[in-house]
PDB file of C-alpha atoms in Angstrom:
ATOM      1  CA  MET A   1     -66.021 -22.981  98.189  1.00  0.00           C
ATOM      2  CA  THR A   2     -67.020 -22.687  94.539  1.00  0.00           C
ATOM      3  CA  LYS A   3     -64.154 -24.976  93.482  1.00  0.00           C
ATOM      4  CA  ARG A   4     -65.238 -27.636  96.011  1.00  0.00           C
ATOM      5  CA  TRP A   5     -68.837 -27.364  94.850  1.00  0.00           C
ATOM      6  CA  GLY A   6     -67.736 -27.795  91.238  1.00  0.00           C
ATOM      7  CA  THR A   7     -65.623 -30.832  92.163  1.00  0.00           C
ATOM      8  CA  PHE A   8     -68.539 -32.312  94.095  1.00  0.00           C
ATOM      9  CA  LEU A   9     -70.897 -31.834  91.147  1.00  0.00           C
ATOM     10  CA  GLY A  10     -68.344 -33.322  88.752  1.00  0.00           C
ATOM     11  CA  VAL A  11     -67.843 -36.409  90.951  1.00  0.00           C
ATOM     12  CA  ALA A  12     -71.599 -36.780  91.454  1.00  0.00           C
ATOM     13  CA  ALA A  13     -72.226 -36.548  87.713  1.00  0.00           C
ATOM     14  CA  LEU A  14     -69.498 -39.115  86.994  1.00  0.00           C
ATOM     15  CA  ALA A  15     -70.946 -41.473  89.608  1.00  0.00           C
ATOM     16  CA  GLY A  16     -74.366 -41.101  88.004  1.00  0.00           C
ATOM     17  CA  VAL A  17     -73.006 -41.903  84.555  1.00  0.00           C
ATOM     18  CA  ILE A  18     -71.142 -44.957  85.885  1.00  0.00           C
ATOM     19  CA  ALA A  19     -74.233 -46.188  87.761  1.00  0.00           C
ATOM     20  CA  ALA A  20     -76.485 -45.692  84.752  1.00  0.00           C
ATOM     21  CA  GLY A  21     -73.978 -47.438  82.508  1.00  0.00           C
ATOM     22  CA  GLY A  22     -73.803 -50.366  84.907  1.00  0.00           C
ATOM     23  CA  LEU A  23     -77.574 -50.714  84.976  1.00  0.00           C
ATOM     24  CA  ALA A  24     -77.799 -50.526  81.199  1.00  0.00           C
ATOM     25  CA  ALA A  25     -75.034 -53.110  80.836  1.00  0.00           C
ATOM     26  CA  GLU A  26     -76.840 -55.453  83.211  1.00  0.00           C
ATOM     27  CA  ALA A  27     -79.992 -55.055  81.134  1.00  0.00           C
ATOM     28  CA  GLY A  28     -78.036 -55.864  77.941  1.00  0.00           C
ATOM     29  CA  HIS A  29     -78.741 -52.518  76.287  1.00  0.00           C
ATOM     30  CA  LEU A  30     -75.201 -51.338  75.569  1.00  0.00           C
ATOM     31  CA  PRO A  31     -73.771 -51.686  72.080  1.00  0.00           C
ATOM     32  CA  GLY A  32     -71.622 -54.765  71.730  1.00  0.00           C
ATOM     33  CA  THR A  33     -73.397 -56.759  74.420  1.00  0.00           C
ATOM     34  CA  LYS A  34     -74.436 -60.335  73.800  1.00  0.00           C
ATOM     35  CA  LYS A  35     -77.542 -60.800  71.698  1.00  0.00           C
ATOM     36  CA  HIS A  36     -80.140 -63.068  73.244  1.00  0.00           C
ATOM     37  CA  LYS A  37     -81.150 -66.483  71.920  1.00  0.00           C
ATOM     38  CA  ILE A  38     -84.452 -67.633  73.386  1.00  0.00           C
ATOM     39  CA  VAL A  39     -86.575 -70.743  72.934  1.00  0.00           C
ATOM     40  CA  TYR A  40     -90.150 -70.668  74.181  1.00  0.00           C
ATOM     41  CA  HIS A  41     -92.011 -73.918  74.909  1.00  0.00           C
ATOM     42  CA  PHE A  42     -95.764 -74.276  74.386  1.00  0.00           C
ATOM     43  CA  ASN A  43     -97.681 -77.540  74.629  1.00  0.00           C
ATOM     44  CA  GLY A  44    -101.150 -76.197  75.316  1.00  0.00           C
ATOM     45  CA  SER A  45    -103.099 -75.073  78.329  1.00  0.00           C
ATOM     46  CA  ASP A  46    -103.984 -77.047  81.435  1.00  0.00           C
ATOM     47  CA  ASP A  47    -107.553 -75.686  81.326  1.00  0.00           C
ATOM     48  CA  GLY A  48    -108.049 -76.585  77.651  1.00  0.00           C
ATOM     49  CA  ASN A  49    -108.222 -72.979  76.441  1.00  0.00           C
ATOM     50  CA  HIS A  50    -105.234 -73.314  74.118  1.00  0.00           C
ATOM     51  CA  VAL A  51    -105.984 -70.168  72.100  1.00  0.00           C
ATOM     52  CA  LYS A  52    -106.088 -67.964  75.196  1.00  0.00           C
ATOM     53  CA  LYS A  53    -102.842 -69.432  76.529  1.00  0.00           C
ATOM     54  CA  ALA A  54    -101.153 -69.145  73.097  1.00  0.00           C
ATOM     55  CA  THR A  55    -102.160 -65.463  72.981  1.00  0.00           C
ATOM     56  CA  VAL A  56    -100.616 -64.958  76.427  1.00  0.00           C
ATOM     57  CA  VAL A  57     -97.430 -66.744  75.318  1.00  0.00           C
ATOM     58  CA  LEU A  58     -97.085 -64.472  72.289  1.00  0.00           C
ATOM     59  CA  GLY A  59     -97.611 -61.487  74.588  1.00  0.00           C
ATOM     60  CA  ASN A  60     -94.829 -62.832  76.831  1.00  0.00           C
ATOM     61  CA  ILE A  61     -92.518 -63.097  73.842  1.00  0.00           C
ATOM     62  CA  GLN A  62     -93.233 -59.501  72.775  1.00  0.00           C
ATOM     63  CA  ASN A  63     -92.708 -58.275  76.360  1.00  0.00           C
ATOM     64  CA  HIS A  64     -89.457 -60.260  76.523  1.00  0.00           C
ATOM     65  CA  VAL A  65     -88.154 -58.644  73.341  1.00  0.00           C
ATOM     66  CA  ASN A  66     -89.189 -55.210  74.620  1.00  0.00           C
ATOM     67  CA  GLY A  67     -87.544 -55.938  77.979  1.00  0.00           C
ATOM     68  CA  VAL A  68     -84.136 -56.612  76.440  1.00  0.00           C
ATOM     69  CA  GLY A  69     -84.267 -53.418  74.412  1.00  0.00           C
ATOM     70  CA  GLY A  70     -85.921 -54.631  71.211  1.00  0.00           C
ATOM     71  CA  TRP A  71     -85.067 -56.888  68.301  1.00  0.00           C
ATOM     72  CA  LYS A  72     -81.625 -55.308  67.938  1.00  0.00           C
ATOM     73  CA  ASN A  73     -80.667 -57.192  71.117  1.00  0.00           C
ATOM     74  CA  VAL A  74     -82.150 -60.515  70.007  1.00  0.00           C
ATOM     75  CA  GLU A  75     -80.261 -62.997  67.871  1.00  0.00           C
ATOM     76  CA  ASP A  76     -83.075 -65.540  67.674  1.00  0.00           C
ATOM     77  CA  VAL A  77     -86.477 -66.347  69.166  1.00  0.00           C
ATOM     78  CA  VAL A  78     -88.102 -69.702  68.501  1.00  0.00           C
ATOM     79  CA  LEU A  79     -91.499 -70.869  69.721  1.00  0.00           C
ATOM     80  CA  VAL A  80     -91.482 -74.678  69.887  1.00  0.00           C
ATOM     81  CA  THR A  81     -94.954 -76.220  69.937  1.00  0.00           C
ATOM     82  CA  HIS A  82     -96.059 -79.802  70.469  1.00  0.00           C
ATOM     83  CA  GLY A  83     -99.117 -81.693  71.646  1.00  0.00           C
ATOM     84  CA  GLU A  84    -102.194 -79.520  71.890  1.00  0.00           C
ATOM     85  CA  GLY A  85     -99.905 -76.490  71.640  1.00  0.00           C
ATOM     86  CA  ILE A  86     -99.870 -76.748  67.851  1.00  0.00           C
ATOM     87  CA  VAL A  87    -103.669 -76.497  67.511  1.00  0.00           C
ATOM     88  CA  PRO A  88    -104.050 -72.699  67.912  1.00  0.00           C
ATOM     89  CA  PHE A  89    -101.491 -72.167  65.150  1.00  0.00           C
ATOM     90  CA  ILE A  90    -103.292 -74.153  62.441  1.00  0.00           C
ATOM     91  CA  GLU A  91    -103.871 -71.393  59.907  1.00  0.00           C
ATOM     92  CA  LYS A  92    -107.450 -72.172  58.825  1.00  0.00           C
ATOM     93  CA  ASN A  93    -108.721 -72.034  62.436  1.00  0.00           C
ATOM     94  CA  MET A  94    -106.443 -69.312  63.776  1.00  0.00           C
ATOM     95  CA  ASP A  95    -108.058 -66.819  66.130  1.00  0.00           C
ATOM     96  CA  PRO A  96    -107.847 -63.267  64.658  1.00  0.00           C
ATOM     97  CA  GLU A  97    -106.141 -61.767  67.752  1.00  0.00           C
ATOM     98  CA  LEU A  98    -103.655 -64.648  67.881  1.00  0.00           C
ATOM     99  CA  ARG A  99    -102.965 -64.270  64.134  1.00  0.00           C
ATOM    100  CA  LYS A 100    -102.308 -60.533  64.579  1.00  0.00           C
ATOM    101  CA  ARG A 101     -99.790 -61.094  67.399  1.00  0.00           C
ATOM    102  CA  PHE A 102     -98.225 -64.039  65.587  1.00  0.00           C
ATOM    103  CA  ASP A 103     -97.757 -62.093  62.350  1.00  0.00           C
ATOM    104  CA  ILE A 104     -96.154 -59.132  64.145  1.00  0.00           C
ATOM    105  CA  LEU A 105     -93.673 -61.439  65.863  1.00  0.00           C
ATOM    106  CA  THR A 106     -92.831 -63.555  62.826  1.00  0.00           C
ATOM    107  CA  VAL A 107     -92.302 -60.512  60.606  1.00  0.00           C
ATOM    108  CA  SER A 108     -89.935 -59.217  63.295  1.00  0.00           C
ATOM    109  CA  GLY A 109     -87.975 -62.471  63.516  1.00  0.00           C
ATOM    110  CA  MET A 110     -89.718 -65.120  65.631  1.00  0.00           C
ATOM    111  CA  GLN A 111     -89.858 -68.622  64.177  1.00  0.00           C
ATOM    112  CA  LEU A 112     -92.529 -71.254  64.906  1.00  0.00           C
ATOM    113  CA  GLY A 113     -91.305 -74.819  65.284  1.00  0.00           C
ATOM    114  CA  VAL A 114     -93.976 -77.524  65.081  1.00  0.00           C
ATOM    115  CA  CYS A 115     -93.377 -81.011  66.470  1.00  0.00           C
ATOM    116  CA  GLY A 116     -93.123 -83.593  63.689  1.00  0.00           C
ATOM    117  CA  ASN A 117     -94.418 -86.336  66.010  1.00  0.00           C
ATOM    118  CA  THR A 118     -97.542 -84.311  66.790  1.00  0.00           C
ATOM    119  CA  LEU A 119     -98.093 -83.516  63.117  1.00  0.00           C
ATOM    120  CA  LYS A 120     -97.928 -87.217  62.313  1.00  0.00           C
ATOM    121  CA  ALA A 121    -100.241 -88.188  65.201  1.00  0.00           C
ATOM    122  CA  LYS A 122    -102.817 -85.546  64.192  1.00  0.00           C
ATOM    123  CA  LYS A 123    -102.441 -86.307  60.471  1.00  0.00           C
ATOM    124  CA  LEU A 124    -101.437 -82.707  59.696  1.00  0.00           C
ATOM    125  CA  THR A 125     -98.765 -81.209  57.460  1.00  0.00           C
ATOM    126  CA  ILE A 126     -96.556 -78.170  58.007  1.00  0.00           C
ATOM    127  CA  GLU A 127     -98.314 -76.519  55.040  1.00  0.00           C
ATOM    128  CA  GLU A 128    -101.388 -76.121  57.268  1.00  0.00           C
ATOM    129  CA  PHE A 129     -99.471 -73.546  59.337  1.00  0.00           C
ATOM    130  CA  ARG A 130     -98.426 -69.983  58.528  1.00  0.00           C
ATOM    131  CA  ASP A 131     -95.630 -69.566  55.996  1.00  0.00           C
ATOM    132  CA  GLY A 132     -92.217 -69.794  57.614  1.00  0.00           C
ATOM    133  CA  SER A 133     -93.257 -72.417  60.177  1.00  0.00           C
ATOM    134  CA  VAL A 134     -90.747 -75.246  60.500  1.00  0.00           C
ATOM    135  CA  ARG A 135     -91.428 -78.945  60.982  1.00  0.00           C
ATOM    136  CA  LEU A 136     -89.298 -80.338  63.805  1.00  0.00           C
ATOM    137  CA  ASP A 137     -88.753 -83.878  62.558  1.00  0.00           C
ATOM    138  CA  GLN A 138     -86.810 -84.841  65.686  1.00  0.00           C
ATOM    139  CA  GLY A 139     -89.830 -83.898  67.833  1.00  0.00           C
ATOM    140  CA  GLY A 140     -90.626 -80.837  69.905  1.00  0.00           C
ATOM    141  CA  VAL A 141     -89.064 -81.940  73.179  1.00  0.00           C
ATOM    142  CA  THR A 142     -85.891 -83.091  71.432  1.00  0.00           C
ATOM    143  CA  ALA A 143     -85.697 -79.735  69.640  1.00  0.00           C
ATOM    144  CA  LEU A 144     -86.037 -77.950  72.997  1.00  0.00           C
ATOM    145  CA  MET A 145     -83.070 -79.913  74.336  1.00  0.00           C
ATOM    146  CA  GLU A 146     -81.026 -79.153  71.218  1.00  0.00           C
ATOM    147  CA  TYR A 147     -81.757 -75.417  71.448  1.00  0.00           C
ATOM    148  CA  GLN A 148     -80.661 -75.408  75.091  1.00  0.00           C
ATOM    149  CA  GLU A 149     -77.463 -77.241  74.152  1.00  0.00           C
ATOM    150  CA  LYS A 150     -76.792 -74.411  71.642  1.00  0.00           C
ATOM    151  CA  GLY A 151     -77.032 -71.827  74.420  1.00  0.00           C
ATOM    152  CA  TYR A 152     -80.640 -70.706  74.073  1.00  0.00           C
ATOM    153  CA  SER A 153     -82.449 -69.536  77.194  1.00  0.00           C
ATOM    154  CA  TYR A 154     -85.433 -71.811  77.846  1.00  0.00           C
ATOM    155  CA  ILE A 155     -88.765 -70.199  78.755  1.00  0.00           C
ATOM    156  CA  ARG A 156     -91.997 -72.035  79.486  1.00  0.00           C
ATOM    157  CA  PRO A 157     -94.731 -69.544  80.412  1.00  0.00           C
TER     158      PRO A 157
END
């Protein structure tokens, strides 16, 4: 009886390890799994509160990174902005809470892409945005397409 009990416990423990490993693999948390490439799309808020929506979007990005097991499981995260979506990220007017979230993400590895067409239409330059921001000369929507063609997962919160 003791031998059977020991065999049962051994099989149960092995099944638990296999099940846990399968769940972790599905979540992308095992060493050697694919690193994620993600492009987020932000063109403002339907209700006109662009700062509030931008803050939510940055929260989504942080939750996304946390959900895949952290930055070690992320190859690249890009936030592409165009239209009214660029306005909250103009440095001189940046909301303090938005700036805090933005800085945490960019120091960790997120990049901000700003639509060149929108910059031109609003008579702005990329220098009016936080250091490290990139002007997307081809336009924001074209950049989104190009990122997807390179295998990035597209997210529009």
